[in-house]
mmCIF file of C-alpha atoms and ligand atoms in Angstrom:
data_model
loop_
_atom_site.group_PDB
_atom_site.id
_atom_site.type_symbol
_atom_site.label_atom_id
_atom_site.label_comp_id
_atom_site.label_asym_id
_atom_site.label_seq_id
_atom_site.Cartn_x
_atom_site.Cartn_y
_atom_site.Cartn_z
ATOM 1 C CA MET O 1 44.039 83.686 -29.869
ATOM 2 C CA ASN O 2 43.545 84.611 -33.489
ATOM 3 C CA ASN O 3 41.224 87.507 -33.751
ATOM 4 C CA GLU O 4 41.167 87.675 -37.500
ATOM 5 C CA GLN O 5 39.080 84.735 -37.778
ATOM 6 C CA ASN O 6 37.708 83.239 -41.043
ATOM 7 C CA ASN O 7 33.954 83.815 -40.479
ATOM 8 C CA SER O 8 33.033 81.740 -43.425
ATOM 9 C CA ASN O 9 34.391 78.661 -41.686
ATOM 10 C CA PRO O 10 31.488 76.805 -39.905
ATOM 11 C CA GLU O 11 33.790 74.465 -38.203
ATOM 12 C CA GLN O 12 35.697 77.135 -36.366
ATOM 13 C CA SER O 13 35.813 76.532 -32.565
ATOM 14 C CA ILE O 14 35.183 79.245 -29.792
ATOM 15 C CA HIS O 15 38.924 79.347 -29.232
ATOM 16 C CA ASN O 16 39.330 81.407 -32.257
ATOM 17 C CA PHE O 17 36.883 84.278 -31.282
ATOM 18 C CA ASP O 18 37.870 87.589 -29.821
ATOM 19 C CA LEU O 19 37.818 87.055 -26.076
ATOM 20 C CA ASN O 20 35.984 90.273 -25.210
ATOM 21 C CA MET O 21 33.240 89.231 -27.439
ATOM 22 C CA ILE O 22 32.951 85.879 -25.720
ATOM 23 C CA CYS O 23 32.927 87.725 -22.369
ATOM 24 C CA ASP O 24 30.146 89.705 -23.554
ATOM 25 C CA TYR O 25 28.092 86.673 -24.855
ATOM 26 C CA PHE O 26 28.402 84.782 -21.622
ATOM 27 C CA SER O 27 28.242 87.736 -19.104
ATOM 28 C CA THR O 28 24.322 87.561 -19.008
ATOM 29 C CA MET O 29 24.316 84.018 -18.036
ATOM 30 C CA GLU O 30 24.484 82.674 -14.437
ATOM 31 C CA ARG O 31 26.905 79.837 -15.803
ATOM 32 C CA GLN O 32 29.475 79.958 -18.564
ATOM 33 C CA GLY O 33 29.748 76.240 -18.785
ATOM 34 C CA PRO O 34 27.689 73.010 -18.013
ATOM 35 C CA GLY O 35 27.093 72.290 -14.464
ATOM 36 C CA SER O 36 24.542 72.405 -11.333
ATOM 37 C CA ASP O 37 24.550 73.075 -7.772
ATOM 38 C CA GLU O 38 23.687 69.318 -7.187
ATOM 39 C CA MET O 39 26.849 68.300 -8.939
ATOM 40 C CA THR O 40 29.140 70.871 -7.210
ATOM 41 C CA LEU O 41 27.624 69.647 -3.966
ATOM 42 C CA LYS O 42 28.131 66.040 -4.905
ATOM 43 C CA ALA O 43 31.662 66.656 -5.736
ATOM 44 C CA LEU O 44 32.126 68.361 -2.456
ATOM 45 C CA SER O 45 30.850 65.267 -0.530
ATOM 46 C CA PHE O 46 34.041 63.074 -1.563
ATOM 47 C CA LEU O 47 36.303 65.423 0.148
ATOM 48 C CA LYS O 48 37.185 65.521 4.109
ATOM 49 C CA PRO O 49 35.269 68.274 5.562
ATOM 50 C CA LEU O 50 36.936 71.705 5.295
ATOM 51 C CA THR O 51 37.546 73.979 8.021
ATOM 52 C CA GLU O 52 37.173 77.940 8.764
ATOM 53 C CA GLU O 53 41.135 77.831 8.425
ATOM 54 C CA SER O 54 41.087 76.047 4.848
ATOM 55 C CA LYS O 55 41.964 77.858 1.939
ATOM 56 C CA VAL O 56 39.841 77.207 -1.408
ATOM 57 C CA ALA O 57 40.555 78.688 -4.827
ATOM 58 C CA ASP O 58 38.096 78.436 -7.712
ATOM 59 C CA ILE O 59 39.936 78.767 -10.813
ATOM 60 C CA GLY O 60 38.449 79.985 -14.019
ATOM 61 C CA CYS O 61 35.276 80.943 -11.803
ATOM 62 C CA GLY O 62 33.521 82.958 -14.282
ATOM 63 C CA THR O 63 30.560 84.894 -12.850
ATOM 64 C CA GLY O 64 30.762 82.337 -9.991
ATOM 65 C CA LYS O 65 27.786 80.325 -9.611
ATOM 66 C CA GLN O 66 29.636 77.285 -8.296
ATOM 67 C CA THR O 67 31.767 79.785 -6.173
ATOM 68 C CA ILE O 68 28.915 80.916 -4.432
ATOM 69 C CA THR O 69 27.334 77.434 -3.965
ATOM 70 C CA LEU O 70 30.711 76.345 -2.565
ATOM 71 C CA GLY O 71 30.487 79.471 -0.300
ATOM 72 C CA LYS O 72 27.339 78.732 1.200
ATOM 73 C CA ASN O 73 28.387 75.196 2.061
ATOM 74 C CA ILE O 74 31.803 75.213 3.424
ATOM 75 C CA PRO O 75 33.132 77.380 6.103
ATOM 76 C CA SER O 76 36.466 78.218 4.429
ATOM 77 C CA LYS O 77 37.558 81.380 2.669
ATOM 78 C CA ILE O 78 37.400 81.079 -1.055
ATOM 79 C CA THR O 79 39.368 82.963 -3.901
ATOM 80 C CA GLY O 80 37.723 83.123 -7.145
ATOM 81 C CA ILE O 81 40.063 83.811 -9.832
ATOM 82 C CA ASP O 82 39.106 84.526 -13.553
ATOM 83 C CA LEU O 83 40.813 86.277 -16.619
ATOM 84 C CA PHE O 84 37.834 88.496 -17.214
ATOM 85 C CA GLN O 85 37.306 91.778 -15.058
ATOM 86 C CA LYS O 86 33.696 91.687 -15.754
ATOM 87 C CA PHE O 87 32.972 88.437 -14.492
ATOM 88 C CA ILE O 88 34.969 88.896 -11.381
ATOM 89 C CA ASP O 89 32.835 92.273 -10.835
ATOM 90 C CA ILE O 90 29.527 90.274 -11.071
ATOM 91 C CA LEU O 91 30.962 87.592 -8.754
ATOM 92 C CA ASN O 92 32.059 90.159 -6.092
ATOM 93 C CA HIS O 93 28.687 92.183 -6.529
ATOM 94 C CA ASN O 94 26.620 88.763 -6.049
ATOM 95 C CA CYS O 95 28.570 88.016 -3.067
ATOM 96 C CA ALA O 96 28.078 91.415 -1.506
ATOM 97 C CA GLU O 97 24.239 91.176 -2.141
ATOM 98 C CA GLN O 98 24.174 87.554 -0.588
ATOM 99 C CA GLY O 99 26.266 88.493 2.447
ATOM 100 C CA LEU O 100 29.188 86.310 1.326
ATOM 101 C CA ALA O 101 31.798 89.090 0.817
ATOM 102 C CA HIS O 102 33.740 88.144 3.906
ATOM 103 C CA LYS O 103 34.077 84.587 2.653
ATOM 104 C CA ILE O 104 34.610 84.965 -1.111
ATOM 105 C CA ASN O 105 37.161 87.154 -2.935
ATOM 106 C CA GLY O 106 36.881 87.629 -6.637
ATOM 107 C CA ILE O 107 40.195 88.465 -8.230
ATOM 108 C CA VAL O 108 41.329 89.026 -11.887
ATOM 109 C CA GLY O 109 44.259 86.566 -12.746
ATOM 110 C CA ASN O 110 45.645 84.118 -15.204
ATOM 111 C CA MET O 111 45.533 80.293 -14.550
ATOM 112 C CA GLU O 112 48.737 79.891 -16.301
ATOM 113 C CA GLN O 113 50.397 82.242 -13.733
ATOM 114 C CA LEU O 114 48.494 82.014 -10.386
ATOM 115 C CA PRO O 115 49.364 84.383 -7.942
ATOM 116 C CA PHE O 116 49.524 81.714 -5.090
ATOM 117 C CA GLN O 117 52.124 80.400 -2.691
ATOM 118 C CA GLU O 118 53.652 76.902 -2.845
ATOM 119 C CA GLU O 119 51.491 74.534 -0.588
ATOM 120 C CA GLU O 120 49.036 77.359 0.220
ATOM 121 C CA TYR O 121 45.655 75.516 -0.672
ATOM 122 C CA ASP O 122 43.481 72.849 0.844
ATOM 123 C CA LEU O 123 41.299 72.785 -2.174
ATOM 124 C CA LEU O 124 41.619 73.857 -5.908
ATOM 125 C CA TRP O 125 38.364 73.911 -7.756
ATOM 126 C CA CYS O 126 37.856 74.306 -11.349
ATOM 127 C CA GLU O 127 34.529 73.704 -13.346
ATOM 128 C CA GLY O 128 34.589 73.884 -17.086
ATOM 129 C CA ALA O 129 37.668 75.898 -17.247
ATOM 130 C CA ILE O 130 40.943 73.771 -16.983
ATOM 131 C CA TYR O 131 40.707 73.154 -20.649
ATOM 132 C CA ASN O 132 42.013 76.647 -21.183
ATOM 133 C CA ILE O 133 45.498 75.505 -19.918
ATOM 134 C CA GLY O 134 44.899 71.954 -20.735
ATOM 135 C CA TYR O 135 43.844 69.129 -18.314
ATOM 136 C CA LYS O 136 47.146 67.595 -18.122
ATOM 137 C CA ARG O 137 49.249 70.876 -17.783
ATOM 138 C CA GLY O 138 46.598 72.256 -15.300
ATOM 139 C CA LEU O 139 46.900 69.396 -12.992
ATOM 140 C CA GLN O 140 50.749 69.420 -13.177
ATOM 141 C CA GLU O 141 51.217 72.798 -12.592
ATOM 142 C CA TRP O 142 48.817 73.710 -9.900
ATOM 143 C CA HIS O 143 49.868 70.490 -8.041
ATOM 144 C CA LYS O 144 52.550 72.782 -6.357
ATOM 145 C CA TYR O 145 49.903 75.186 -4.869
ATOM 146 C CA LEU O 146 48.193 72.361 -2.723
ATOM 147 C CA LYS O 147 49.076 71.280 0.644
ATOM 148 C CA LYS O 148 50.055 67.560 0.925
ATOM 149 C CA GLY O 149 46.739 65.733 1.321
ATOM 150 C CA GLY O 150 44.802 68.746 -0.372
ATOM 151 C CA TYR O 151 42.326 68.149 -3.151
ATOM 152 C CA ILE O 152 41.863 69.132 -6.775
ATOM 153 C CA ALA O 153 38.369 68.970 -8.173
ATOM 154 C CA VAL O 154 37.690 69.740 -11.941
ATOM 155 C CA THR O 155 35.236 69.301 -14.723
ATOM 156 C CA GLU O 156 36.653 68.247 -18.120
ATOM 157 C CA ALA O 157 35.239 67.079 -21.465
ATOM 158 C CA SER O 158 35.581 63.333 -21.824
ATOM 159 C CA TRP O 159 34.847 60.478 -24.285
ATOM 160 C CA PHE O 160 32.124 58.017 -23.061
ATOM 161 C CA THR O 161 33.054 55.409 -25.484
ATOM 162 C CA ILE O 162 36.460 54.283 -27.207
ATOM 163 C CA GLU O 163 34.758 54.828 -30.688
ATOM 164 C CA ARG O 164 32.552 57.693 -31.935
ATOM 165 C CA PRO O 165 31.246 58.922 -35.050
ATOM 166 C CA GLN O 166 33.474 60.923 -37.348
ATOM 167 C CA GLU O 167 31.431 64.260 -37.213
ATOM 168 C CA ILE O 168 31.921 64.602 -33.461
ATOM 169 C CA ASP O 169 35.274 63.321 -33.387
ATOM 170 C CA GLN O 170 36.442 65.937 -35.836
ATOM 171 C CA PHE O 171 34.547 68.748 -33.879
ATOM 172 C CA TRP O 172 36.308 67.930 -30.756
ATOM 173 C CA MET O 173 39.756 67.309 -32.421
ATOM 174 C CA ASP O 174 39.484 70.947 -33.775
ATOM 175 C CA ALA O 175 38.023 72.617 -30.413
ATOM 176 C CA TYR O 176 40.081 70.889 -27.737
ATOM 177 C CA PRO O 177 42.173 67.697 -28.970
ATOM 178 C CA GLU O 178 42.912 66.842 -25.434
ATOM 179 C CA ILE O 179 39.408 65.446 -24.792
ATOM 180 C CA ASP O 180 39.954 61.642 -24.063
ATOM 181 C CA THR O 181 38.183 58.706 -22.246
ATOM 182 C CA ILE O 182 37.622 58.856 -18.550
ATOM 183 C CA SER O 183 40.066 55.921 -17.975
ATOM 184 C CA ASN O 184 42.704 57.899 -19.619
ATOM 185 C CA LYS O 185 41.993 61.119 -17.660
ATOM 186 C CA VAL O 186 42.295 59.313 -14.349
ATOM 187 C CA HIS O 187 45.485 57.887 -15.472
ATOM 188 C CA GLN O 188 46.601 61.258 -16.259
ATOM 189 C CA MET O 189 45.592 62.587 -12.919
ATOM 190 C CA GLU O 190 47.714 59.750 -11.227
ATOM 191 C CA GLU O 191 50.693 60.560 -13.480
ATOM 192 C CA ALA O 192 50.470 64.394 -12.185
ATOM 193 C CA GLY O 193 50.864 63.268 -8.496
ATOM 194 C CA TYR O 194 47.190 62.673 -7.312
ATOM 195 C CA ILE O 195 45.169 59.739 -5.848
ATOM 196 C CA PRO O 196 41.999 59.588 -7.960
ATOM 197 C CA ILE O 197 39.118 59.997 -5.277
ATOM 198 C CA SER O 198 36.194 60.023 -7.657
ATOM 199 C CA THR O 199 34.818 60.455 -10.961
ATOM 200 C CA PHE O 200 31.335 60.806 -12.119
ATOM 201 C CA VAL O 201 29.477 61.892 -15.262
ATOM 202 C CA LEU O 202 27.423 65.400 -15.103
ATOM 203 C CA PRO O 203 23.925 64.459 -16.119
ATOM 204 C CA GLU O 204 22.417 65.810 -19.308
ATOM 205 C CA ASN O 205 20.458 68.758 -17.384
ATOM 206 C CA CYS O 206 23.807 70.225 -16.621
ATOM 207 C CA TRP O 207 23.884 70.956 -20.219
ATOM 208 C CA MET O 208 20.545 71.107 -21.468
ATOM 209 C CA GLU O 209 18.503 73.116 -18.925
ATOM 210 C CA ASN O 210 21.480 74.931 -17.244
ATOM 211 C CA PHE O 211 23.552 75.852 -20.080
ATOM 212 C CA TYR O 212 22.389 75.357 -23.750
ATOM 213 C CA GLU O 213 18.739 76.499 -22.864
ATOM 214 C CA LEU O 214 19.760 79.547 -21.082
ATOM 215 C CA GLN O 215 21.984 80.539 -23.785
ATOM 216 C CA LYS O 216 18.900 80.960 -26.157
ATOM 217 C CA SER O 217 17.658 84.192 -24.519
ATOM 218 C CA ALA O 218 21.352 85.600 -23.871
ATOM 219 C CA ARG O 219 22.082 84.825 -27.769
ATOM 220 C CA GLU O 220 19.127 87.076 -28.466
ATOM 221 C CA LEU O 221 20.156 89.722 -26.304
ATOM 222 C CA PHE O 222 23.599 89.561 -27.700
ATOM 223 C CA LEU O 223 22.679 89.469 -31.445
ATOM 224 C CA GLU O 224 20.353 92.540 -30.628
ATOM 225 C CA LYS O 225 23.370 94.399 -29.255
ATOM 226 C CA HIS O 226 25.812 93.470 -32.051
ATOM 227 C CA LYS O 227 23.523 93.622 -34.695
ATOM 228 C CA GLY O 228 25.227 93.402 -38.292
ATOM 229 C CA ASN O 229 28.527 92.461 -36.637
ATOM 230 C CA PRO O 230 29.778 89.274 -38.481
ATOM 231 C CA THR O 231 31.936 88.070 -35.637
ATOM 232 C CA ALA O 232 29.121 88.343 -33.082
ATOM 233 C CA GLU O 233 26.910 86.509 -35.766
ATOM 234 C CA ALA O 234 29.523 83.806 -36.288
ATOM 235 C CA LEU O 235 29.918 83.379 -32.686
ATOM 236 C CA ALA O 236 26.176 82.989 -31.947
ATOM 237 C CA ALA O 237 25.957 80.455 -34.799
ATOM 238 C CA ASN O 238 29.013 78.625 -33.545
ATOM 239 C CA GLU O 239 27.352 78.230 -30.025
ATOM 240 C CA LYS O 240 24.046 77.101 -31.638
ATOM 241 C CA ARG O 241 25.928 74.426 -33.494
ATOM 242 C CA GLU O 242 27.592 73.337 -30.539
ATOM 243 C CA TYR O 243 24.208 72.808 -29.078
ATOM 244 C CA GLU O 244 22.705 70.699 -32.069
ATOM 245 C CA LEU O 245 25.949 68.747 -31.718
ATOM 246 C CA TYR O 246 25.440 68.039 -28.103
ATOM 247 C CA LYS O 247 21.577 66.935 -28.966
ATOM 248 C CA LYS O 248 22.900 64.501 -31.568
ATOM 249 C CA TYR O 249 25.978 63.102 -30.119
ATOM 250 C CA LYS O 250 25.386 63.195 -26.212
ATOM 251 C CA ALA O 251 25.812 59.602 -25.815
ATOM 252 C CA TYR O 252 29.404 59.960 -26.790
ATOM 253 C CA TYR O 253 30.854 62.728 -24.627
ATOM 254 C CA GLY O 254 30.006 65.062 -21.880
ATOM 255 C CA TYR O 255 31.635 66.636 -18.729
ATOM 256 C CA VAL O 256 33.143 64.373 -16.137
ATOM 257 C CA PHE O 257 33.934 65.606 -12.482
ATOM 258 C CA TYR O 258 37.605 64.461 -11.696
ATOM 259 C CA ILE O 259 38.514 64.638 -7.942
ATOM 260 C CA GLY O 260 42.118 64.046 -6.904
ATOM 261 C CA GLN O 261 44.074 64.250 -3.628
ATOM 262 C CA LYS O 262 47.546 65.227 -3.538
ATOM 263 C CA ILE O 263 50.128 62.441 -2.560
HETATM 264 N N1 SAH Z 301 33.571 78.055 -13.731
HETATM 265 C C1 SAH Z 301 32.522 78.882 -14.525
HETATM 266 C C2 SAH Z 301 32.984 79.319 -15.748
HETATM 267 C C3 SAH Z 301 33.444 78.452 -16.800
HETATM 268 S S1 SAH Z 301 33.618 78.946 -18.461
HETATM 269 C C4 SAH Z 301 31.141 77.857 -14.931
HETATM 270 O O1 SAH Z 301 31.396 76.575 -14.695
HETATM 271 O O2 SAH Z 301 30.203 78.659 -15.133
HETATM 272 C C5 SAH Z 301 35.642 79.172 -18.311
HETATM 273 C C6 SAH Z 301 36.073 80.318 -17.510
HETATM 274 O O3 SAH Z 301 37.566 80.246 -17.645
HETATM 275 C C7 SAH Z 301 35.665 81.741 -18.279
HETATM 276 O O4 SAH Z 301 34.958 82.487 -17.224
HETATM 277 C C8 SAH Z 301 37.055 82.413 -18.823
HETATM 278 O O5 SAH Z 301 37.066 83.749 -18.425
HETATM 279 C C9 SAH Z 301 37.993 81.692 -17.665
HETATM 280 N N2 SAH Z 301 39.342 81.687 -18.334
HETATM 281 C C10 SAH Z 301 39.786 81.448 -19.539
HETATM 282 N N3 SAH Z 301 40.964 81.437 -19.720
HETATM 283 C C11 SAH Z 301 41.446 81.698 -18.445
HETATM 284 C C12 SAH Z 301 42.837 81.936 -17.951
HETATM 285 N N4 SAH Z 301 44.050 81.876 -18.652
HETATM 286 N N5 SAH Z 301 42.922 82.208 -16.601
HETATM 287 C C13 SAH Z 301 41.790 82.313 -15.885
HETATM 288 N N6 SAH Z 301 40.701 82.289 -16.348
HETATM 289 C C14 SAH Z 301 40.434 81.797 -17.688
#
């Protein structure tokens, strides 16, 4: 993580910004990545039904929009885990308000060193967050925490086409070079020891209505709070640019749900 970023470089990716600044920017939003309740439920529909005894973890849960959707739709206990205390506080507060505190427990933790036992979980969920550890590494390292026959369900940035315009290719090579085609991601899932159960593309509303359009008001709040702070202004400009690029190049990339079962 480089905190001394060069603010004059418009090509910088979000990964170079101060983590607390990113947390502040996203904490007023109900999602910190593209997604929707419908897509969370669709992914869930591919799994064998979970029971009250099943154990589920939502890794990189953020403020937990999808954790709560899971909690309302499965009988199991869910551990939501995220690096940021502020996000976990919001999740636990919302669970208490919605009567879900007995089912969902938010904890602070690092996906690179999960505080889990081997073969402890029936389901590992991760929407819009596995890129932080890297898709291949995440699938490989988390495999041991699943019971045999347990499931993993993640969303991951993917190319929809074999070729794409240079501008968007360059952006992603800088932001997350592990972005790849859907067929390659499925292959990587097999290599990591899972049977690919399903993949589907998240529709455009997961990005536009549920993510970028909600960011407009979050961005205004954030800029007001950090008036004159060049790092904050650069972060907001960076997010806006990501939105512009999505509008221009959405035919070439997006998020894909990958669901696998441990062999
Ligand atoms: N799943 C949520 C949040 C996605 S944003 C949603 O879809 O809305 C990515 C999340 O990963 C952020 O909440 C961020 O704090 C978290 N994160 C980043 N690095 C992490 C790490 N090393 N361990 C755990 N969480 C991490």
